[in-house]
């Protein structure tokens, strides 16, 4: 996809001026949380919700553990966020370890509670399983799940996308065909797996457009809380970590404040390059910590609702 004149001007500004100067805050943001396991973790989550909600996210989502292991906790947090924080909340829902009727029942409960947005995913296999296989009587995959959810109610549906190809896909072409099937089934947008190279996203965006997919593709941004944790997650999902990144985090394990500064700088620069390439929507994987995502949004010109950028 060729850059527009506005994008070329923006790219020139990004290079020729201070990196974050004069940004108008014209971005849409969303945040992802996971359901807490303990009371202390619940306090951290709600501190994060309270910190980020003034930025006016268009939605926040709450993840769903492998094999449906956090079903009740996901439900509790989604409903609480929507009712108490007054933020549109999205519930993750997967195909794993459940029949179609069991999944549909969960979806109906969400609709009755006023939840109108589902993040529909195939899901990771349960711990100890050698790989994914559909549950007997369950949904085959994400596209099948989306079609089923649309029969339950007219949910807004977000799905996953993989700029560096899903680990279970044989190749990029098959992966994009699967993404198209999800949109054909009724998905409204795709949120990408995290990545660290803006060119990786731009290539993926072009490939998606070339495949005839004219839909919202939102870059997923993962601020690095722990480099070791990011290495582990990257190995699982197939994300490439740039060779220079490990050196930047070397020696910072015992210096959390310095690590946060480095992490925020890396993620903000990634977002700035994506912004220069025309992106105005960003989804942040918060890991239930607010400060990094808040700092990045601030550098991109985003201010609490009602305040000027």
PDB file of C-alpha atoms in Angstrom:
ATOM      1  CA  UNK A   1       0.000   0.000   0.000  1.00  0.00           C
ATOM      2  CA  UNK A   2       1.602   3.279  -1.130  1.00  0.00           C
ATOM      3  CA  UNK A   3       1.839   6.042   1.490  1.00  0.00           C
ATOM      4  CA  UNK A   4      -0.502   9.014   1.155  1.00  0.00           C
ATOM      5  CA  UNK A   5       0.759  12.588   0.998  1.00  0.00           C
ATOM      6  CA  UNK A   6      -0.320  13.044   4.624  1.00  0.00           C
ATOM      7  CA  UNK A   7       1.674   9.976   5.637  1.00  0.00           C
ATOM      8  CA  UNK A   8       4.744  11.192   3.748  1.00  0.00           C
ATOM      9  CA  UNK A   9       4.469  14.560   5.487  1.00  0.00           C
ATOM     10  CA  UNK A  10       4.057  12.831   8.836  1.00  0.00           C
ATOM     11  CA  UNK A  11       7.069  10.588   8.187  1.00  0.00           C
ATOM     12  CA  UNK A  12       9.191  13.638   7.332  1.00  0.00           C
ATOM     13  CA  UNK A  13       8.008  15.372  10.511  1.00  0.00           C
ATOM     14  CA  UNK A  14       8.829  12.295  12.591  1.00  0.00           C
ATOM     15  CA  UNK A  15      12.389  12.259  11.262  1.00  0.00           C
ATOM     16  CA  UNK A  16      13.055  15.988  11.123  1.00  0.00           C
ATOM     17  CA  UNK A  17      11.554  17.085  14.451  1.00  0.00           C
ATOM     18  CA  UNK A  18      11.633  15.813  18.028  1.00  0.00           C
ATOM     19  CA  UNK A  19      10.070  12.361  17.811  1.00  0.00           C
ATOM     20  CA  UNK A  20       6.922  13.136  19.784  1.00  0.00           C
ATOM     21  CA  UNK A  21       6.497  16.835  19.020  1.00  0.00           C
ATOM     22  CA  UNK A  22       3.106  18.317  18.151  1.00  0.00           C
ATOM     23  CA  UNK A  23       1.140  15.078  18.174  1.00  0.00           C
ATOM     24  CA  UNK A  24      -2.544  15.956  18.400  1.00  0.00           C
ATOM     25  CA  UNK A  25      -3.600  12.881  20.357  1.00  0.00           C
ATOM     26  CA  UNK A  26      -5.830  11.721  17.509  1.00  0.00           C
ATOM     27  CA  UNK A  27      -5.471   8.045  18.362  1.00  0.00           C
ATOM     28  CA  UNK A  28      -7.948   5.445  19.519  1.00  0.00           C
ATOM     29  CA  UNK A  29      -6.679   3.139  22.227  1.00  0.00           C
ATOM     30  CA  UNK A  30      -7.748  -0.072  23.902  1.00  0.00           C
ATOM     31  CA  UNK A  31      -6.234  -2.135  26.686  1.00  0.00           C
ATOM     32  CA  UNK A  32      -6.036  -5.808  27.572  1.00  0.00           C
ATOM     33  CA  UNK A  33      -6.073  -7.211  31.099  1.00  0.00           C
ATOM     34  CA  UNK A  34      -6.038 -10.711  32.523  1.00  0.00           C
ATOM     35  CA  UNK A  35      -8.249 -11.989  35.376  1.00  0.00           C
ATOM     36  CA  UNK A  36      -6.414 -11.820  38.727  1.00  0.00           C
ATOM     37  CA  UNK A  37      -5.717 -14.936  40.787  1.00  0.00           C
ATOM     38  CA  UNK A  38      -5.392 -13.284  44.199  1.00  0.00           C
ATOM     39  CA  UNK A  39      -6.834 -10.364  46.141  1.00  0.00           C
ATOM     40  CA  UNK A  40      -3.540  -8.491  45.796  1.00  0.00           C
ATOM     41  CA  UNK A  41      -3.542  -9.022  42.034  1.00  0.00           C
ATOM     42  CA  UNK A  42      -7.149  -7.810  41.934  1.00  0.00           C
ATOM     43  CA  UNK A  43      -6.093  -4.582  43.634  1.00  0.00           C
ATOM     44  CA  UNK A  44      -3.339  -4.108  41.052  1.00  0.00           C
ATOM     45  CA  UNK A  45      -5.804  -4.681  38.219  1.00  0.00           C
ATOM     46  CA  UNK A  46      -8.250  -2.147  39.563  1.00  0.00           C
ATOM     47  CA  UNK A  47      -5.538   0.406  40.184  1.00  0.00           C
ATOM     48  CA  UNK A  48      -4.609  -0.043  36.518  1.00  0.00           C
ATOM     49  CA  UNK A  49      -8.218   0.324  35.367  1.00  0.00           C
ATOM     50  CA  UNK A  50      -8.539   3.510  37.426  1.00  0.00           C
ATOM     51  CA  UNK A  51      -5.305   4.905  35.941  1.00  0.00           C
ATOM     52  CA  UNK A  52      -6.113   4.140  32.311  1.00  0.00           C
ATOM     53  CA  UNK A  53      -9.862   4.807  32.178  1.00  0.00           C
ATOM     54  CA  UNK A  54      -9.484   8.651  32.095  1.00  0.00           C
ATOM     55  CA  UNK A  55      -7.729   8.245  28.725  1.00  0.00           C
ATOM     56  CA  UNK A  56     -11.079   7.221  27.243  1.00  0.00           C
ATOM     57  CA  UNK A  57     -10.297   3.794  25.795  1.00  0.00           C
ATOM     58  CA  UNK A  58     -12.829   2.666  23.225  1.00  0.00           C
ATOM     59  CA  UNK A  59     -12.849  -0.708  24.985  1.00  0.00           C
ATOM     60  CA  UNK A  60     -10.853  -2.910  27.315  1.00  0.00           C
ATOM     61  CA  UNK A  61     -10.674  -6.681  27.064  1.00  0.00           C
ATOM     62  CA  UNK A  62     -10.142  -9.443  29.616  1.00  0.00           C
ATOM     63  CA  UNK A  63      -8.375 -12.634  28.604  1.00  0.00           C
ATOM     64  CA  UNK A  64      -9.529 -16.221  28.940  1.00  0.00           C
ATOM     65  CA  UNK A  65      -7.128 -18.847  30.251  1.00  0.00           C
ATOM     66  CA  UNK A  66      -6.025 -21.884  28.280  1.00  0.00           C
ATOM     67  CA  UNK A  67      -8.717 -24.518  28.285  1.00  0.00           C
ATOM     68  CA  UNK A  68     -11.257 -22.088  29.733  1.00  0.00           C
ATOM     69  CA  UNK A  69      -9.409 -22.169  33.067  1.00  0.00           C
ATOM     70  CA  UNK A  70     -10.364 -18.593  34.016  1.00  0.00           C
ATOM     71  CA  UNK A  71     -13.951 -18.580  32.749  1.00  0.00           C
ATOM     72  CA  UNK A  72     -15.579 -17.375  35.975  1.00  0.00           C
ATOM     73  CA  UNK A  73     -12.867 -14.844  36.805  1.00  0.00           C
ATOM     74  CA  UNK A  74     -12.969 -13.459  33.272  1.00  0.00           C
ATOM     75  CA  UNK A  75     -16.742 -13.073  33.534  1.00  0.00           C
ATOM     76  CA  UNK A  76     -16.523 -11.317  36.909  1.00  0.00           C
ATOM     77  CA  UNK A  77     -13.933  -8.793  35.778  1.00  0.00           C
ATOM     78  CA  UNK A  78     -15.599  -8.019  32.442  1.00  0.00           C
ATOM     79  CA  UNK A  79     -18.938  -7.302  34.079  1.00  0.00           C
ATOM     80  CA  UNK A  80     -17.348  -5.293  36.884  1.00  0.00           C
ATOM     81  CA  UNK A  81     -15.325  -3.141  34.476  1.00  0.00           C
ATOM     82  CA  UNK A  82     -18.389  -2.401  32.380  1.00  0.00           C
ATOM     83  CA  UNK A  83     -20.641  -1.664  35.368  1.00  0.00           C
ATOM     84  CA  UNK A  84     -18.257   0.107  37.735  1.00  0.00           C
ATOM     85  CA  UNK A  85     -15.595   1.679  35.534  1.00  0.00           C
ATOM     86  CA  UNK A  86     -18.165   2.532  32.836  1.00  0.00           C
ATOM     87  CA  UNK A  87     -15.811   1.425  30.064  1.00  0.00           C
ATOM     88  CA  UNK A  88     -17.053  -0.765  27.182  1.00  0.00           C
ATOM     89  CA  UNK A  89     -15.681  -4.192  28.085  1.00  0.00           C
ATOM     90  CA  UNK A  90     -14.918  -7.141  25.827  1.00  0.00           C
ATOM     91  CA  UNK A  91     -14.733 -10.742  26.983  1.00  0.00           C
ATOM     92  CA  UNK A  92     -12.311 -13.202  25.440  1.00  0.00           C
ATOM     93  CA  UNK A  93     -13.969 -16.482  24.477  1.00  0.00           C
ATOM     94  CA  UNK A  94     -12.378 -19.594  22.981  1.00  0.00           C
ATOM     95  CA  UNK A  95     -13.318 -22.936  21.493  1.00  0.00           C
ATOM     96  CA  UNK A  96     -11.235 -25.029  23.889  1.00  0.00           C
ATOM     97  CA  UNK A  97     -12.664 -27.616  26.294  1.00  0.00           C
ATOM     98  CA  UNK A  98     -16.311 -26.786  25.683  1.00  0.00           C
ATOM     99  CA  UNK A  99     -19.208 -27.893  23.502  1.00  0.00           C
ATOM    100  CA  UNK A 100     -20.968 -25.416  21.265  1.00  0.00           C
ATOM    101  CA  UNK A 101     -23.877 -25.208  23.684  1.00  0.00           C
ATOM    102  CA  UNK A 102     -21.571 -24.530  26.626  1.00  0.00           C
ATOM    103  CA  UNK A 103     -19.875 -21.709  24.727  1.00  0.00           C
ATOM    104  CA  UNK A 104     -23.234 -20.346  23.585  1.00  0.00           C
ATOM    105  CA  UNK A 105     -24.495 -20.351  27.159  1.00  0.00           C
ATOM    106  CA  UNK A 106     -21.516 -18.278  28.272  1.00  0.00           C
ATOM    107  CA  UNK A 107     -22.176 -15.871  25.404  1.00  0.00           C
ATOM    108  CA  UNK A 108     -25.860 -15.574  26.319  1.00  0.00           C
ATOM    109  CA  UNK A 109     -24.909 -14.722  29.897  1.00  0.00           C
ATOM    110  CA  UNK A 110     -22.627 -11.974  28.632  1.00  0.00           C
ATOM    111  CA  UNK A 111     -25.386 -10.540  26.463  1.00  0.00           C
ATOM    112  CA  UNK A 112     -27.815 -10.593  29.402  1.00  0.00           C
ATOM    113  CA  UNK A 113     -25.216  -8.715  31.493  1.00  0.00           C
ATOM    114  CA  UNK A 114     -24.960  -6.018  28.837  1.00  0.00           C
ATOM    115  CA  UNK A 115     -21.655  -7.150  27.319  1.00  0.00           C
ATOM    116  CA  UNK A 116     -21.823  -6.560  23.576  1.00  0.00           C
ATOM    117  CA  UNK A 117     -18.223  -7.219  22.536  1.00  0.00           C
ATOM    118  CA  UNK A 118     -16.451 -10.590  22.327  1.00  0.00           C
ATOM    119  CA  UNK A 119     -12.822 -11.285  21.437  1.00  0.00           C
ATOM    120  CA  UNK A 120     -13.290 -14.626  19.655  1.00  0.00           C
ATOM    121  CA  UNK A 121     -10.234 -16.879  19.530  1.00  0.00           C
ATOM    122  CA  UNK A 122      -9.551 -20.501  18.747  1.00  0.00           C
ATOM    123  CA  UNK A 123      -7.620 -20.709  21.990  1.00  0.00           C
ATOM    124  CA  UNK A 124      -4.482 -22.412  23.205  1.00  0.00           C
ATOM    125  CA  UNK A 125      -4.561 -26.129  24.015  1.00  0.00           C
ATOM    126  CA  UNK A 126      -4.870 -27.069  27.695  1.00  0.00           C
ATOM    127  CA  UNK A 127      -1.657 -27.514  29.638  1.00  0.00           C
ATOM    128  CA  UNK A 128      -0.066 -30.861  28.848  1.00  0.00           C
ATOM    129  CA  UNK A 129      -1.789 -31.262  25.467  1.00  0.00           C
ATOM    130  CA  UNK A 130       0.483 -31.900  22.506  1.00  0.00           C
ATOM    131  CA  UNK A 131      -1.456 -29.562  20.250  1.00  0.00           C
ATOM    132  CA  UNK A 132      -4.861 -28.121  19.470  1.00  0.00           C
ATOM    133  CA  UNK A 133      -7.767 -30.355  18.575  1.00  0.00           C
ATOM    134  CA  UNK A 134     -11.451 -29.392  18.522  1.00  0.00           C
ATOM    135  CA  UNK A 135     -13.527 -30.460  21.496  1.00  0.00           C
ATOM    136  CA  UNK A 136     -16.094 -33.164  20.653  1.00  0.00           C
ATOM    137  CA  UNK A 137     -19.258 -31.245  19.861  1.00  0.00           C
ATOM    138  CA  UNK A 138     -17.375 -27.972  20.060  1.00  0.00           C
ATOM    139  CA  UNK A 139     -16.518 -25.244  17.600  1.00  0.00           C
ATOM    140  CA  UNK A 140     -13.888 -26.219  15.059  1.00  0.00           C
ATOM    141  CA  UNK A 141     -11.945 -22.959  14.996  1.00  0.00           C
ATOM    142  CA  UNK A 142     -12.285 -19.190  15.420  1.00  0.00           C
ATOM    143  CA  UNK A 143     -14.288 -18.688  12.216  1.00  0.00           C
ATOM    144  CA  UNK A 144     -16.724 -21.401  13.313  1.00  0.00           C
ATOM    145  CA  UNK A 145     -16.956 -19.772  16.749  1.00  0.00           C
ATOM    146  CA  UNK A 146     -17.694 -16.353  15.239  1.00  0.00           C
ATOM    147  CA  UNK A 147     -20.508 -17.749  13.105  1.00  0.00           C
ATOM    148  CA  UNK A 148     -21.985 -19.400  16.201  1.00  0.00           C
ATOM    149  CA  UNK A 149     -21.736 -16.247  18.300  1.00  0.00           C
ATOM    150  CA  UNK A 150     -23.528 -14.265  15.607  1.00  0.00           C
ATOM    151  CA  UNK A 151     -26.421 -16.727  15.883  1.00  0.00           C
ATOM    152  CA  UNK A 152     -26.578 -16.145  19.642  1.00  0.00           C
ATOM    153  CA  UNK A 153     -26.676 -12.347  19.373  1.00  0.00           C
ATOM    154  CA  UNK A 154     -25.367  -9.478  17.289  1.00  0.00           C
ATOM    155  CA  UNK A 155     -22.053  -9.174  19.129  1.00  0.00           C
ATOM    156  CA  UNK A 156     -19.277  -6.861  18.081  1.00  0.00           C
ATOM    157  CA  UNK A 157     -16.408  -9.283  17.485  1.00  0.00           C
ATOM    158  CA  UNK A 158     -12.654  -8.806  17.529  1.00  0.00           C
ATOM    159  CA  UNK A 159     -10.262 -11.553  16.458  1.00  0.00           C
ATOM    160  CA  UNK A 160      -6.556 -12.257  16.499  1.00  0.00           C
ATOM    161  CA  UNK A 161      -4.093 -11.676  13.642  1.00  0.00           C
ATOM    162  CA  UNK A 162      -0.468 -12.690  13.312  1.00  0.00           C
ATOM    163  CA  UNK A 163       1.996 -10.444  11.441  1.00  0.00           C
ATOM    164  CA  UNK A 164       4.679 -13.128  11.818  1.00  0.00           C
ATOM    165  CA  UNK A 165       2.315 -16.071  11.110  1.00  0.00           C
ATOM    166  CA  UNK A 166       0.524 -18.180  13.698  1.00  0.00           C
ATOM    167  CA  UNK A 167       2.747 -21.046  14.897  1.00  0.00           C
ATOM    168  CA  UNK A 168       0.165 -23.605  13.729  1.00  0.00           C
ATOM    169  CA  UNK A 169      -0.144 -22.175  10.209  1.00  0.00           C
ATOM    170  CA  UNK A 170       1.859 -23.850   7.446  1.00  0.00           C
ATOM    171  CA  UNK A 171       2.628 -20.508   5.780  1.00  0.00           C
ATOM    172  CA  UNK A 172       1.665 -16.846   5.590  1.00  0.00           C
ATOM    173  CA  UNK A 173      -0.819 -17.410   2.769  1.00  0.00           C
ATOM    174  CA  UNK A 174      -2.754 -19.961   4.824  1.00  0.00           C
ATOM    175  CA  UNK A 175      -2.685 -17.659   7.830  1.00  0.00           C
ATOM    176  CA  UNK A 176      -4.177 -14.757   5.883  1.00  0.00           C
ATOM    177  CA  UNK A 177      -6.792 -17.072   4.369  1.00  0.00           C
ATOM    178  CA  UNK A 178      -7.782 -18.020   7.903  1.00  0.00           C
ATOM    179  CA  UNK A 179      -8.011 -14.340   8.843  1.00  0.00           C
ATOM    180  CA  UNK A 180     -10.261 -13.707   5.844  1.00  0.00           C
ATOM    181  CA  UNK A 181     -12.484 -16.604   6.931  1.00  0.00           C
ATOM    182  CA  UNK A 182     -12.902 -14.921  10.308  1.00  0.00           C
ATOM    183  CA  UNK A 183     -13.992 -11.668   8.703  1.00  0.00           C
ATOM    184  CA  UNK A 184     -16.300 -13.537   6.333  1.00  0.00           C
ATOM    185  CA  UNK A 185     -17.903 -15.154   9.393  1.00  0.00           C
ATOM    186  CA  UNK A 186     -18.717 -11.755  10.897  1.00  0.00           C
ATOM    187  CA  UNK A 187     -15.668 -10.334  12.687  1.00  0.00           C
ATOM    188  CA  UNK A 188     -15.457  -6.545  12.968  1.00  0.00           C
ATOM    189  CA  UNK A 189     -11.737  -6.076  13.540  1.00  0.00           C
ATOM    190  CA  UNK A 190      -8.498  -7.940  14.101  1.00  0.00           C
ATOM    191  CA  UNK A 191      -5.985  -7.194  16.841  1.00  0.00           C
ATOM    192  CA  UNK A 192      -2.485  -8.380  16.093  1.00  0.00           C
ATOM    193  CA  UNK A 193      -0.143 -10.425  18.202  1.00  0.00           C
ATOM    194  CA  UNK A 194       2.588  -8.217  19.620  1.00  0.00           C
ATOM    195  CA  UNK A 195       5.614  -7.460  17.442  1.00  0.00           C
ATOM    196  CA  UNK A 196       8.681  -5.229  17.703  1.00  0.00           C
ATOM    197  CA  UNK A 197       9.454  -4.262  14.097  1.00  0.00           C
ATOM    198  CA  UNK A 198       7.130  -1.703  12.480  1.00  0.00           C
ATOM    199  CA  UNK A 199       8.071  -2.948   9.006  1.00  0.00           C
ATOM    200  CA  UNK A 200       6.745  -6.355  10.023  1.00  0.00           C
ATOM    201  CA  UNK A 201       3.331  -4.786  10.622  1.00  0.00           C
ATOM    202  CA  UNK A 202       3.424  -2.723   7.438  1.00  0.00           C
ATOM    203  CA  UNK A 203       4.257  -5.805   5.355  1.00  0.00           C
ATOM    204  CA  UNK A 204       1.409  -7.669   6.992  1.00  0.00           C
ATOM    205  CA  UNK A 205      -0.964  -4.761   6.402  1.00  0.00           C
ATOM    206  CA  UNK A 206      -0.065  -4.765   2.709  1.00  0.00           C
ATOM    207  CA  UNK A 207      -0.481  -8.547   2.435  1.00  0.00           C
ATOM    208  CA  UNK A 208      -3.887  -8.372   4.100  1.00  0.00           C
ATOM    209  CA  UNK A 209      -5.013  -5.622   1.715  1.00  0.00           C
ATOM    210  CA  UNK A 210      -3.679  -7.577  -1.270  1.00  0.00           C
ATOM    211  CA  UNK A 211      -5.799 -10.532  -0.151  1.00  0.00           C
ATOM    212  CA  UNK A 212      -8.926  -8.394  -0.469  1.00  0.00           C
ATOM    213  CA  UNK A 213      -9.444  -7.842   3.249  1.00  0.00           C
ATOM    214  CA  UNK A 214     -10.730  -4.310   3.804  1.00  0.00           C
ATOM    215  CA  UNK A 215     -11.116  -4.317   7.563  1.00  0.00           C
ATOM    216  CA  UNK A 216      -9.678  -2.780  10.693  1.00  0.00           C
ATOM    217  CA  UNK A 217      -6.325  -4.291  11.669  1.00  0.00           C
ATOM    218  CA  UNK A 218      -5.163  -2.936  15.034  1.00  0.00           C
ATOM    219  CA  UNK A 219      -1.500  -3.276  16.030  1.00  0.00           C
ATOM    220  CA  UNK A 220      -1.037  -4.980  19.387  1.00  0.00           C
ATOM    221  CA  UNK A 221       1.667  -3.370  21.525  1.00  0.00           C
ATOM    222  CA  UNK A 222       3.486  -5.197  24.320  1.00  0.00           C
ATOM    223  CA  UNK A 223       5.530  -2.951  26.631  1.00  0.00           C
ATOM    224  CA  UNK A 224       8.309  -5.102  28.096  1.00  0.00           C
ATOM    225  CA  UNK A 225       7.754  -5.691  31.817  1.00  0.00           C
ATOM    226  CA  UNK A 226      10.336  -8.475  31.932  1.00  0.00           C
ATOM    227  CA  UNK A 227      12.660  -9.345  29.077  1.00  0.00           C
ATOM    228  CA  UNK A 228      12.770 -13.001  30.121  1.00  0.00           C
ATOM    229  CA  UNK A 229       8.967 -13.144  30.115  1.00  0.00           C
ATOM    230  CA  UNK A 230       8.834 -11.566  26.665  1.00  0.00           C
ATOM    231  CA  UNK A 231      11.372 -14.101  25.410  1.00  0.00           C
ATOM    232  CA  UNK A 232       9.165 -16.904  26.723  1.00  0.00           C
ATOM    233  CA  UNK A 233       5.983 -15.476  25.196  1.00  0.00           C
ATOM    234  CA  UNK A 234       7.740 -14.764  21.892  1.00  0.00           C
ATOM    235  CA  UNK A 235       8.907 -18.365  21.653  1.00  0.00           C
ATOM    236  CA  UNK A 236       5.318 -19.530  22.132  1.00  0.00           C
ATOM    237  CA  UNK A 237       3.712 -17.214  19.579  1.00  0.00           C
ATOM    238  CA  UNK A 238       6.476 -16.900  16.982  1.00  0.00           C
ATOM    239  CA  UNK A 239       7.349 -13.234  17.521  1.00  0.00           C
ATOM    240  CA  UNK A 240      10.894 -12.288  16.538  1.00  0.00           C
ATOM    241  CA  UNK A 241      12.839 -10.276  19.094  1.00  0.00           C
ATOM    242  CA  UNK A 242      15.310  -7.865  17.463  1.00  0.00           C
ATOM    243  CA  UNK A 243      18.940  -8.638  18.233  1.00  0.00           C
ATOM    244  CA  UNK A 244      19.494  -5.192  19.725  1.00  0.00           C
ATOM    245  CA  UNK A 245      16.740  -5.506  22.327  1.00  0.00           C
ATOM    246  CA  UNK A 246      18.474  -7.922  24.690  1.00  0.00           C
ATOM    247  CA  UNK A 247      21.414  -5.559  25.028  1.00  0.00           C
ATOM    248  CA  UNK A 248      19.157  -2.682  26.023  1.00  0.00           C
ATOM    249  CA  UNK A 249      17.676  -4.694  28.895  1.00  0.00           C
ATOM    250  CA  UNK A 250      20.953  -6.251  30.010  1.00  0.00           C
ATOM    251  CA  UNK A 251      21.735  -5.445  33.638  1.00  0.00           C
ATOM    252  CA  UNK A 252      18.301  -3.980  34.427  1.00  0.00           C
ATOM    253  CA  UNK A 253      16.764  -6.914  36.307  1.00  0.00           C
ATOM    254  CA  UNK A 254      17.531  -5.224  39.620  1.00  0.00           C
ATOM    255  CA  UNK A 255      16.709  -1.736  38.388  1.00  0.00           C
ATOM    256  CA  UNK A 256      12.963  -1.726  37.721  1.00  0.00           C
ATOM    257  CA  UNK A 257      12.661   2.045  37.309  1.00  0.00           C
ATOM    258  CA  UNK A 258      15.385   2.106  34.662  1.00  0.00           C
ATOM    259  CA  UNK A 259      13.848  -0.940  32.986  1.00  0.00           C
ATOM    260  CA  UNK A 260      10.514   0.882  32.768  1.00  0.00           C
ATOM    261  CA  UNK A 261      12.142   3.890  31.121  1.00  0.00           C
ATOM    262  CA  UNK A 262      13.829   1.685  28.531  1.00  0.00           C
ATOM    263  CA  UNK A 263      10.637  -0.281  27.923  1.00  0.00           C
ATOM    264  CA  UNK A 264       8.473   2.811  27.505  1.00  0.00           C
ATOM    265  CA  UNK A 265      11.001   4.324  25.091  1.00  0.00           C
ATOM    266  CA  UNK A 266      11.107   1.215  22.890  1.00  0.00           C
ATOM    267  CA  UNK A 267       7.329   0.794  22.748  1.00  0.00           C
ATOM    268  CA  UNK A 268       6.652   4.500  22.237  1.00  0.00           C
ATOM    269  CA  UNK A 269       9.128   4.653  19.358  1.00  0.00           C
ATOM    270  CA  UNK A 270       7.416   1.641  17.770  1.00  0.00           C
ATOM    271  CA  UNK A 271       4.048   3.356  18.098  1.00  0.00           C
ATOM    272  CA  UNK A 272       5.470   6.603  16.721  1.00  0.00           C
ATOM    273  CA  UNK A 273       6.708   4.806  13.612  1.00  0.00           C
ATOM    274  CA  UNK A 274       3.346   3.092  13.213  1.00  0.00           C
ATOM    275  CA  UNK A 275       1.671   6.493  13.585  1.00  0.00           C
ATOM    276  CA  UNK A 276       3.943   7.910  10.879  1.00  0.00           C
ATOM    277  CA  UNK A 277       2.814   4.996   8.704  1.00  0.00           C
ATOM    278  CA  UNK A 278      -0.826   5.989   9.090  1.00  0.00           C
ATOM    279  CA  UNK A 279      -1.945   3.956  12.103  1.00  0.00           C
ATOM    280  CA  UNK A 280      -4.290   5.678  14.546  1.00  0.00           C
ATOM    281  CA  UNK A 281      -5.517   2.720  16.584  1.00  0.00           C
ATOM    282  CA  UNK A 282      -3.429   0.863  19.155  1.00  0.00           C
ATOM    283  CA  UNK A 283      -4.182  -2.032  21.504  1.00  0.00           C
ATOM    284  CA  UNK A 284      -1.947  -2.339  24.563  1.00  0.00           C
ATOM    285  CA  UNK A 285      -1.196  -5.619  26.317  1.00  0.00           C
ATOM    286  CA  UNK A 286      -0.918  -4.141  29.812  1.00  0.00           C
ATOM    287  CA  UNK A 287      -0.222  -7.299  31.851  1.00  0.00           C
ATOM    288  CA  UNK A 288      -2.399  -5.499  34.419  1.00  0.00           C
ATOM    289  CA  UNK A 289       0.180  -2.722  34.872  1.00  0.00           C
ATOM    290  CA  UNK A 290      -0.839   0.763  33.857  1.00  0.00           C
ATOM    291  CA  UNK A 291       2.160   3.055  33.988  1.00  0.00           C
ATOM    292  CA  UNK A 292       3.973   1.955  30.825  1.00  0.00           C
ATOM    293  CA  UNK A 293       0.843   2.061  28.666  1.00  0.00           C
ATOM    294  CA  UNK A 294      -0.158   5.393  30.173  1.00  0.00           C
ATOM    295  CA  UNK A 295       3.293   6.884  29.470  1.00  0.00           C
ATOM    296  CA  UNK A 296       3.261   5.667  25.864  1.00  0.00           C
ATOM    297  CA  UNK A 297      -0.205   7.086  25.243  1.00  0.00           C
ATOM    298  CA  UNK A 298       0.907  10.381  26.806  1.00  0.00           C
ATOM    299  CA  UNK A 299       3.898  10.593  24.467  1.00  0.00           C
ATOM    300  CA  UNK A 300       1.540   9.985  21.546  1.00  0.00           C
ATOM    301  CA  UNK A 301      -0.442  13.053  22.606  1.00  0.00           C
ATOM    302  CA  UNK A 302      -3.273  11.262  24.383  1.00  0.00           C
ATOM    303  CA  UNK A 303      -4.589  13.091  27.444  1.00  0.00           C
ATOM    304  CA  UNK A 304      -7.358  12.343  29.926  1.00  0.00           C
ATOM    305  CA  UNK A 305     -10.763  13.020  28.452  1.00  0.00           C
ATOM    306  CA  UNK A 306     -11.576  16.715  28.759  1.00  0.00           C
ATOM    307  CA  UNK A 307      -7.932  17.836  28.867  1.00  0.00           C
ATOM    308  CA  UNK A 308      -6.173  19.372  25.875  1.00  0.00           C
ATOM    309  CA  UNK A 309      -3.258  17.460  24.355  1.00  0.00           C
TER     310      UNK A 309
END
